[in-house]
Tab-separated table of C-alpha atoms (C1' of nucleotides) in Angstrom:
chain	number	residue	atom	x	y	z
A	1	UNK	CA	140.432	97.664	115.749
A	2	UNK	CA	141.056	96.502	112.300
A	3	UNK	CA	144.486	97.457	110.776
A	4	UNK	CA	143.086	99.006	107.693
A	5	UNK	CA	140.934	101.693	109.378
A	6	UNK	CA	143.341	104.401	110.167
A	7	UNK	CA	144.842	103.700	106.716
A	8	UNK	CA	141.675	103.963	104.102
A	9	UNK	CA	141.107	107.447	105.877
A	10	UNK	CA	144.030	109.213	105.819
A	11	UNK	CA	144.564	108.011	102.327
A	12	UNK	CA	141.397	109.780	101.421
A	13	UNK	CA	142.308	112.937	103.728
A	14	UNK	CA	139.691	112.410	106.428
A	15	UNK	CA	140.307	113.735	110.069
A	16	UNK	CA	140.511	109.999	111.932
A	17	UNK	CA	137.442	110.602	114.435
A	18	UNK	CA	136.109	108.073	116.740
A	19	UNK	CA	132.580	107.973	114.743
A	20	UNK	CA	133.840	107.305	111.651
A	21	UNK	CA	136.487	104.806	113.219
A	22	UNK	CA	133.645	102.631	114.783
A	23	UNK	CA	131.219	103.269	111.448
A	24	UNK	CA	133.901	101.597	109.494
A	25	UNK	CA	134.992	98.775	111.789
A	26	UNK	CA	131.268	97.728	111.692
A	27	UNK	CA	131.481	97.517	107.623
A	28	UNK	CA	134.662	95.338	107.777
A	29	UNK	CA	133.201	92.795	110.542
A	30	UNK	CA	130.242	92.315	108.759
A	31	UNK	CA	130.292	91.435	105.209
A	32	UNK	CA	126.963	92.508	103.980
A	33	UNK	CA	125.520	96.015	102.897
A	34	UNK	CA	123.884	98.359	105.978
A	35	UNK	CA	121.920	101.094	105.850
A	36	UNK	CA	121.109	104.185	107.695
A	37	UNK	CA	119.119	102.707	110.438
A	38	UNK	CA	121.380	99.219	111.282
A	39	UNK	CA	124.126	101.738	111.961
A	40	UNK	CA	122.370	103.608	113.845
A	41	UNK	CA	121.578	100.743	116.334
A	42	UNK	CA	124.739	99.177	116.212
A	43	UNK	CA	126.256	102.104	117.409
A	44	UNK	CA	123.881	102.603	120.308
A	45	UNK	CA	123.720	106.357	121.310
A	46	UNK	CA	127.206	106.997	120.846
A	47	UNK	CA	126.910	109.009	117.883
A	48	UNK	CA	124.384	111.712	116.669
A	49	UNK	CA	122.148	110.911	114.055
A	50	UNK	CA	123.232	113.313	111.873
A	51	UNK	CA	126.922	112.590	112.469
A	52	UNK	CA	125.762	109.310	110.765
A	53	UNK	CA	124.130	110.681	107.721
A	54	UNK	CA	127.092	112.908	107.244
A	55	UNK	CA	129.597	110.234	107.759
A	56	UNK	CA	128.109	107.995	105.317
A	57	UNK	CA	127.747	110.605	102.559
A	58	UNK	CA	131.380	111.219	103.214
A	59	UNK	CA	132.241	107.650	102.744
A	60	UNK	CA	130.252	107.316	99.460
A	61	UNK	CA	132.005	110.494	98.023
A	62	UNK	CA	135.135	109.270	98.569
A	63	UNK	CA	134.194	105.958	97.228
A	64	UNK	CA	134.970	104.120	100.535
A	65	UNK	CA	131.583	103.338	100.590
A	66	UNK	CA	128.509	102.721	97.493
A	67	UNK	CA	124.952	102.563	97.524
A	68	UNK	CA	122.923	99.909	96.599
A	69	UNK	CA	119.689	100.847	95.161
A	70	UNK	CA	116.555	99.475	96.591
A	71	UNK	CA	112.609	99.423	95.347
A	72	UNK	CA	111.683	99.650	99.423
A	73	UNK	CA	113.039	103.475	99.909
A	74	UNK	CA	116.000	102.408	102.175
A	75	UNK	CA	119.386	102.656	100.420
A	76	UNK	CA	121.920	100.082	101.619
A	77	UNK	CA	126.052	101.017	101.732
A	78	UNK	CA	128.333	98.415	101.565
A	79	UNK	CA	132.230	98.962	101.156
A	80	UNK	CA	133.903	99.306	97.812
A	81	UNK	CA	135.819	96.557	97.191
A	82	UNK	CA	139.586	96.969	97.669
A	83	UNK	CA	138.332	100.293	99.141
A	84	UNK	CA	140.722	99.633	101.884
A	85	UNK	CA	143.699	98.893	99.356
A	86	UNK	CA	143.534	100.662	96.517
A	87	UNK	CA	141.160	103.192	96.397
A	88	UNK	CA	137.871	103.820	94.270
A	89	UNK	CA	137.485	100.935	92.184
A	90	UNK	CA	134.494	100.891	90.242
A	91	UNK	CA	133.723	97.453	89.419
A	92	UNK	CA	129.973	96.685	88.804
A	93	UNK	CA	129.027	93.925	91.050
A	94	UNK	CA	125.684	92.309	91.255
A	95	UNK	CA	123.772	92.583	94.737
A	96	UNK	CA	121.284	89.805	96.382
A	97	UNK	CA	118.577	90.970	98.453
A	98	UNK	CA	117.023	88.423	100.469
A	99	UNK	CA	113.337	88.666	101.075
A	100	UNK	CA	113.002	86.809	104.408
A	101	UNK	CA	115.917	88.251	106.373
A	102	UNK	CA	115.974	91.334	104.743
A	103	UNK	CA	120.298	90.612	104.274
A	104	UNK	CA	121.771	92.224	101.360
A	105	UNK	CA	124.987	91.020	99.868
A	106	UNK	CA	127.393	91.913	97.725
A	107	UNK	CA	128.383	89.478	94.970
A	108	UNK	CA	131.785	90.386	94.446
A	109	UNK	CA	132.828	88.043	91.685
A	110	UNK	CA	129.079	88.061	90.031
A	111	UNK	CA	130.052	91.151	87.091
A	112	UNK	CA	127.329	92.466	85.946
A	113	UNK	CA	126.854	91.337	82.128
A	114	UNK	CA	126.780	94.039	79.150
A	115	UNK	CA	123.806	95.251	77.873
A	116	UNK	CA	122.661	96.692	74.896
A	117	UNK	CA	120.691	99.780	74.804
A	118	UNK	CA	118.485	101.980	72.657
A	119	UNK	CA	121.162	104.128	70.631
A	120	UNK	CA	120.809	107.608	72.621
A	121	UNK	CA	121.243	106.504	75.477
A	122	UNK	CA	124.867	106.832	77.513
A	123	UNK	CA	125.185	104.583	80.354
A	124	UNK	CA	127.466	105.778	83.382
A	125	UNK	CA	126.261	102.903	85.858
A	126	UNK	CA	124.792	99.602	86.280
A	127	UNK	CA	122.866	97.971	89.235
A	128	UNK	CA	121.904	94.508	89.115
A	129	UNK	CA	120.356	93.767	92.292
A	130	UNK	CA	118.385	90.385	92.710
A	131	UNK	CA	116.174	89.225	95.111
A	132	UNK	CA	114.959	86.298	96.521
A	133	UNK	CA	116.011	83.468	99.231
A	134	UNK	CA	119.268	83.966	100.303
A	135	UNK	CA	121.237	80.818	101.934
A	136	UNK	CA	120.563	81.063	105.403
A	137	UNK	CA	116.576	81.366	104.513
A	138	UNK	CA	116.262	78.462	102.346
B	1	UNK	CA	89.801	110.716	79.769
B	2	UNK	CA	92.160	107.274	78.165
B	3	UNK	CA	89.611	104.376	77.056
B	4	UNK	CA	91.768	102.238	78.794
B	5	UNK	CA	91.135	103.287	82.479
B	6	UNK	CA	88.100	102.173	83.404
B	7	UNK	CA	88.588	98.933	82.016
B	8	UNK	CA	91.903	98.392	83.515
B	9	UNK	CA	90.231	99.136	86.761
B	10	UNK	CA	87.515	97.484	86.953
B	11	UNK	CA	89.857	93.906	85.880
B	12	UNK	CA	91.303	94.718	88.504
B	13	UNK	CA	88.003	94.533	90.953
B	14	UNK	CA	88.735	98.263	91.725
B	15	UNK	CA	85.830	100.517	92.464
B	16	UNK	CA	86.272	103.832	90.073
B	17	UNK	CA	87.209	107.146	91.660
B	18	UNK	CA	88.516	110.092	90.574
B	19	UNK	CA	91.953	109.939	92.305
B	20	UNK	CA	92.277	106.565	90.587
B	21	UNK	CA	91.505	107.699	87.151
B	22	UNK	CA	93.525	110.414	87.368
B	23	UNK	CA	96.568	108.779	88.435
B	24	UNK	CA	95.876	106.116	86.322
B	25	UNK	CA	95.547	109.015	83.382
B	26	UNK	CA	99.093	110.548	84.386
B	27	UNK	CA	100.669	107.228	84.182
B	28	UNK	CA	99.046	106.416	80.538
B	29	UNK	CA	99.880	110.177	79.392
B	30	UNK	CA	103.437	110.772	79.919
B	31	UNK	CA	106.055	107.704	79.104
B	32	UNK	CA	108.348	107.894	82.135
B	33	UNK	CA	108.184	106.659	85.843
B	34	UNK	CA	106.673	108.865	88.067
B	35	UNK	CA	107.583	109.276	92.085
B	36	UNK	CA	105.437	109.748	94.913
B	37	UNK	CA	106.241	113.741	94.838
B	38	UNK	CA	105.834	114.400	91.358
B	39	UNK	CA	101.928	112.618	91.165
B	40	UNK	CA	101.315	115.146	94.211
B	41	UNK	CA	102.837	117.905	92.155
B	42	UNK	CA	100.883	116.795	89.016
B	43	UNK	CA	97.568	116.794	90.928
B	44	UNK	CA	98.185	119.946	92.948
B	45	UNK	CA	95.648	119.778	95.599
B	46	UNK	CA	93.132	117.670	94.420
B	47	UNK	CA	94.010	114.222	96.176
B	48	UNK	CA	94.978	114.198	99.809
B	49	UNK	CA	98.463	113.208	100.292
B	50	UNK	CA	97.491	109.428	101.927
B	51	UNK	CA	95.126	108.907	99.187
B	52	UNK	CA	98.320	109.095	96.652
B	53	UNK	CA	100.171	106.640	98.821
B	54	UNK	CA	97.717	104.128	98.932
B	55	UNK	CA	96.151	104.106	95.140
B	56	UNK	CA	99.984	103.722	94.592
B	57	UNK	CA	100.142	100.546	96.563
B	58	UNK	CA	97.039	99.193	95.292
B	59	UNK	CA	98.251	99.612	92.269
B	60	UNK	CA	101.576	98.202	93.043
B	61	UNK	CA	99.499	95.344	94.103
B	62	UNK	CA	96.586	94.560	91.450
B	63	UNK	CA	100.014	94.731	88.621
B	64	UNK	CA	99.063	97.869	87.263
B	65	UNK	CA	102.174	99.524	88.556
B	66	UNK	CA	105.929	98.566	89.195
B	67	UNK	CA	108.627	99.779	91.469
B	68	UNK	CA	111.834	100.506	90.150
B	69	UNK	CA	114.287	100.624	92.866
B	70	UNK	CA	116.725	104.158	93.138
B	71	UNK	CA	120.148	104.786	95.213
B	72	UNK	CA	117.854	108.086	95.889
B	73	UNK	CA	115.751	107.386	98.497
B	74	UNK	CA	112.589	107.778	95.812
B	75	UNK	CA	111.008	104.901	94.401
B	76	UNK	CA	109.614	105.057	91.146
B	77	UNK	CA	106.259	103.252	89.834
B	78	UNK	CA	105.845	102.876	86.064
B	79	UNK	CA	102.967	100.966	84.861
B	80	UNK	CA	103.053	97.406	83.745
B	81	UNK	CA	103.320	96.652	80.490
B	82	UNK	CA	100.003	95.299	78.835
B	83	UNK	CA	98.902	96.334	82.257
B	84	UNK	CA	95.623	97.803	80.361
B	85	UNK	CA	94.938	94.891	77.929
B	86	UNK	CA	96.229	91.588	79.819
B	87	UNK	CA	96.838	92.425	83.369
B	88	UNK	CA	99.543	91.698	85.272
B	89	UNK	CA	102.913	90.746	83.451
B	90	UNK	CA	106.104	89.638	84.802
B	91	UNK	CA	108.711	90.808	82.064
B	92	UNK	CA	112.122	92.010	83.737
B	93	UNK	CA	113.275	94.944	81.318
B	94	UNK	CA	116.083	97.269	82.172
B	95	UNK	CA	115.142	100.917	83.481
B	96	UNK	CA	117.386	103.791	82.689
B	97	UNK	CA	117.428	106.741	84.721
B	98	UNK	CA	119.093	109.913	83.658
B	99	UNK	CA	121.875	112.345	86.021
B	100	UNK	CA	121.053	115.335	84.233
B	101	UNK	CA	117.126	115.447	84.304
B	102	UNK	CA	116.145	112.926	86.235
B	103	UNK	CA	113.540	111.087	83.837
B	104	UNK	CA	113.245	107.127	84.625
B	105	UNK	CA	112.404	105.584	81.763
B	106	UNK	CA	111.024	101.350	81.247
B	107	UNK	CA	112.970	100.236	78.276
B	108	UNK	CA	110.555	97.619	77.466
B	109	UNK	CA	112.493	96.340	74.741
B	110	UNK	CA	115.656	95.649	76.749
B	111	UNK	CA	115.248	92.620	78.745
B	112	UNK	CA	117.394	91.743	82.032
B	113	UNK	CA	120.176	88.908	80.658
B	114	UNK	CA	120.368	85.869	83.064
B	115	UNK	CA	122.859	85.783	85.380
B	116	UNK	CA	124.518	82.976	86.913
B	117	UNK	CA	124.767	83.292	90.898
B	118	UNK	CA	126.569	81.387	93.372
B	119	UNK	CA	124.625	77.704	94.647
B	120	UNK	CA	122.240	78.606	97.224
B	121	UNK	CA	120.805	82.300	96.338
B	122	UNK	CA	117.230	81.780	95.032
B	123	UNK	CA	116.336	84.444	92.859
B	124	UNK	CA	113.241	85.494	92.635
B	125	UNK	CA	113.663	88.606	90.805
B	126	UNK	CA	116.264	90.250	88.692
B	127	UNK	CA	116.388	94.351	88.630
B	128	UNK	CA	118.722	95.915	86.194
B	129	UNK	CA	118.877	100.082	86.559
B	130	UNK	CA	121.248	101.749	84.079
B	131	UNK	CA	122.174	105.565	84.711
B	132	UNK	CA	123.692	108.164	82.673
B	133	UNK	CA	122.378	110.586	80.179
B	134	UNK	CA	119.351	110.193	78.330
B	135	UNK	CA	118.456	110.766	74.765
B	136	UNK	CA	117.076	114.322	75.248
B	137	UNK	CA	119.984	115.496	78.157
B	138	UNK	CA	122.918	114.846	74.998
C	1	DA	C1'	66.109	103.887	95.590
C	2	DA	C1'	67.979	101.671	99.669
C	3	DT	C1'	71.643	99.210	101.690
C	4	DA	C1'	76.212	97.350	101.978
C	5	DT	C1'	80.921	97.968	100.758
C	6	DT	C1'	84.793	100.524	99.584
C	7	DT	C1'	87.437	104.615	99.444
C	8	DT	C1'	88.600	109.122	100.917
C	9	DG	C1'	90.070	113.007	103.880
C	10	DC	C1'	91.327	114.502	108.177
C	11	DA	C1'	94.008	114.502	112.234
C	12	DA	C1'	97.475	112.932	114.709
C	13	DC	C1'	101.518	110.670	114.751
C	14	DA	C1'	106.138	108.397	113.646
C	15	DA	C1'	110.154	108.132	111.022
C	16	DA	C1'	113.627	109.939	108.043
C	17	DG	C1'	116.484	113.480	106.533
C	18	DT	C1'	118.419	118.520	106.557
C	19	DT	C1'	120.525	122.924	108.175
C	20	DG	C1'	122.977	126.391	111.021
C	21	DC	C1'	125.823	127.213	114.624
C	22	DA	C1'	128.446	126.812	118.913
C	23	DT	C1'	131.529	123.481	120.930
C	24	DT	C1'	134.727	119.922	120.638
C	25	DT	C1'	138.167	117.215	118.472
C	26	DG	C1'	141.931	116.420	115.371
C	27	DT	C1'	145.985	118.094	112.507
C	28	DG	C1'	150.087	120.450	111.348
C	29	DT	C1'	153.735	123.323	112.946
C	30	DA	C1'	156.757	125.786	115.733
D	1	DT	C1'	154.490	119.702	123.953
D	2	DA	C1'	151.754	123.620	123.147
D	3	DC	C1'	149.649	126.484	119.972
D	4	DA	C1'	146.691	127.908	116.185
D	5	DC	C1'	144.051	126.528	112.528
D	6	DA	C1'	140.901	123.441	110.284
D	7	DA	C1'	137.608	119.928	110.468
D	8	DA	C1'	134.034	117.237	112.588
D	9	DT	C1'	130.519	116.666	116.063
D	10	DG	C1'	126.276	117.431	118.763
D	11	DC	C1'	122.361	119.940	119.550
D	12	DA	C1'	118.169	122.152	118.368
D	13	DA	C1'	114.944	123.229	115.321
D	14	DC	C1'	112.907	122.194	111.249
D	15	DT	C1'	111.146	119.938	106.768
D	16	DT	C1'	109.845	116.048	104.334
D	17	DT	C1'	108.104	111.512	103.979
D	18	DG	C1'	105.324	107.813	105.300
D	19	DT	C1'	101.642	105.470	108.531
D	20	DT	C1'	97.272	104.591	111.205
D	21	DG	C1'	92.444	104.952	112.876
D	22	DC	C1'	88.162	106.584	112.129
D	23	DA	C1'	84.155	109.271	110.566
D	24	DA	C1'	82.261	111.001	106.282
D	25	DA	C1'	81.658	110.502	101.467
D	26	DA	C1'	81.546	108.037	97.265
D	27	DT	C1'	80.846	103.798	94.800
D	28	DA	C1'	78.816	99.289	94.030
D	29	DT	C1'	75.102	95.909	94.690
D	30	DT	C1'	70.361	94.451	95.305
DNA sequence: AATATTTTGCAACAAAGTTGCATTTGTGTA
DNA sequence: TACACAAATGCAACTTTGTTGCAAAATATT
């Protein structure tokens, strides 16, 4: 089990339970965003269904996990970076979506650029995701 | 009935029916991107349910309509600019969607700035979705 | 107006997500 | 370690969302 586990939920006062032990291991093996579904066969039949759904909404409210937006109706999570360290760290990444394998990364050290809106508007979030051919599809 | 719409579908090589010009009308009327739900709210009964999903993907496909990806689980269409005059137009502007009412709005005007990603990720499109508070939610 | 093509509505289904509640598991404390 | 309290899980039932095939209806073509 990875060492940072036990830690990143007792620092956000979570009861350590086997689902959401195994639910984060599988973030911190693999690197790139999962959603609803992949966990759900990763994890075989060992957990409910709705233990996942309620697991991951946990995670996102305590910022352990975010969301990455999608235009197919299937949100992504992928863990917050430093989540395991220091908290909620909101840090406005870019993500890559890639059309043949379906992957989606985070781009940790791609920042998403300013923008300039209409005046009006307040802006609490951006999400810069791109798609395209990712490096194992070329 | 909007000059526009039988025009726009018949450059498209779309036969004209009522559930198409009356989606097509509900896009041109109101300004803001519209979800799956809200068209079936907006036409109460009229349209069957499937009918609503596909017009939207045959829109999606002849470039009348976008997507614009959400962290909600509900993708928004909007239609494509100069979608009635010129057809299909690739143009990358940001979206903004509000926390308070929920409005998605195409901020035509604001394009997506490049972005420089790391050798090897082919991008084939750029989506930038801000979120906060919209002009009328202040 | 007659025929060919396209689109629609229905029905049945599959997938995705939610809710309440009893049972189980985990936590803090004596 | 055992106890009591709090929190999380699993189950069942349900709602919502999206898909598919096919006959009937509407639209386009001649």
């Amino acid at each position: 089990m990875h060492p940072r586990i036990i830690d990143t939920l007792k620092r956000s006062q979570l009861s350590v339970t086997d689902s959401r032990k195994k639910i984060l291991e599988l973030f911190l093996q693999r690197k790139a965003a999962l959603a609803h579904a992949d966990i759900e066969q990763h994890s075989g039949d060992e957990f409910d269904r709705v233990t996942i759904y309620r697991t991951l909404q946990t995670f996102v409210e305590k910022g352990i996990l975010h969301t990455i937006p999608s235009a197919d109706n299937s949100v992504r999570y992928a863990l917050c970076k430093d989540a395991c360290t220091e908290g909620h760290h909101h840090d406005n990444h870019v993500h890559f979506m890639c059309d043949v394998c379906g992957t989606t990364y985070c781009l940790d050290h791609v920042t998403v650029p300013a923008v300039q809106l209409p005046a009006g508007y307040q802006v609490h979030q951006l999400d810069l995701v791109a798609s395209g051919t990712c490096i194992k599809c070329q």
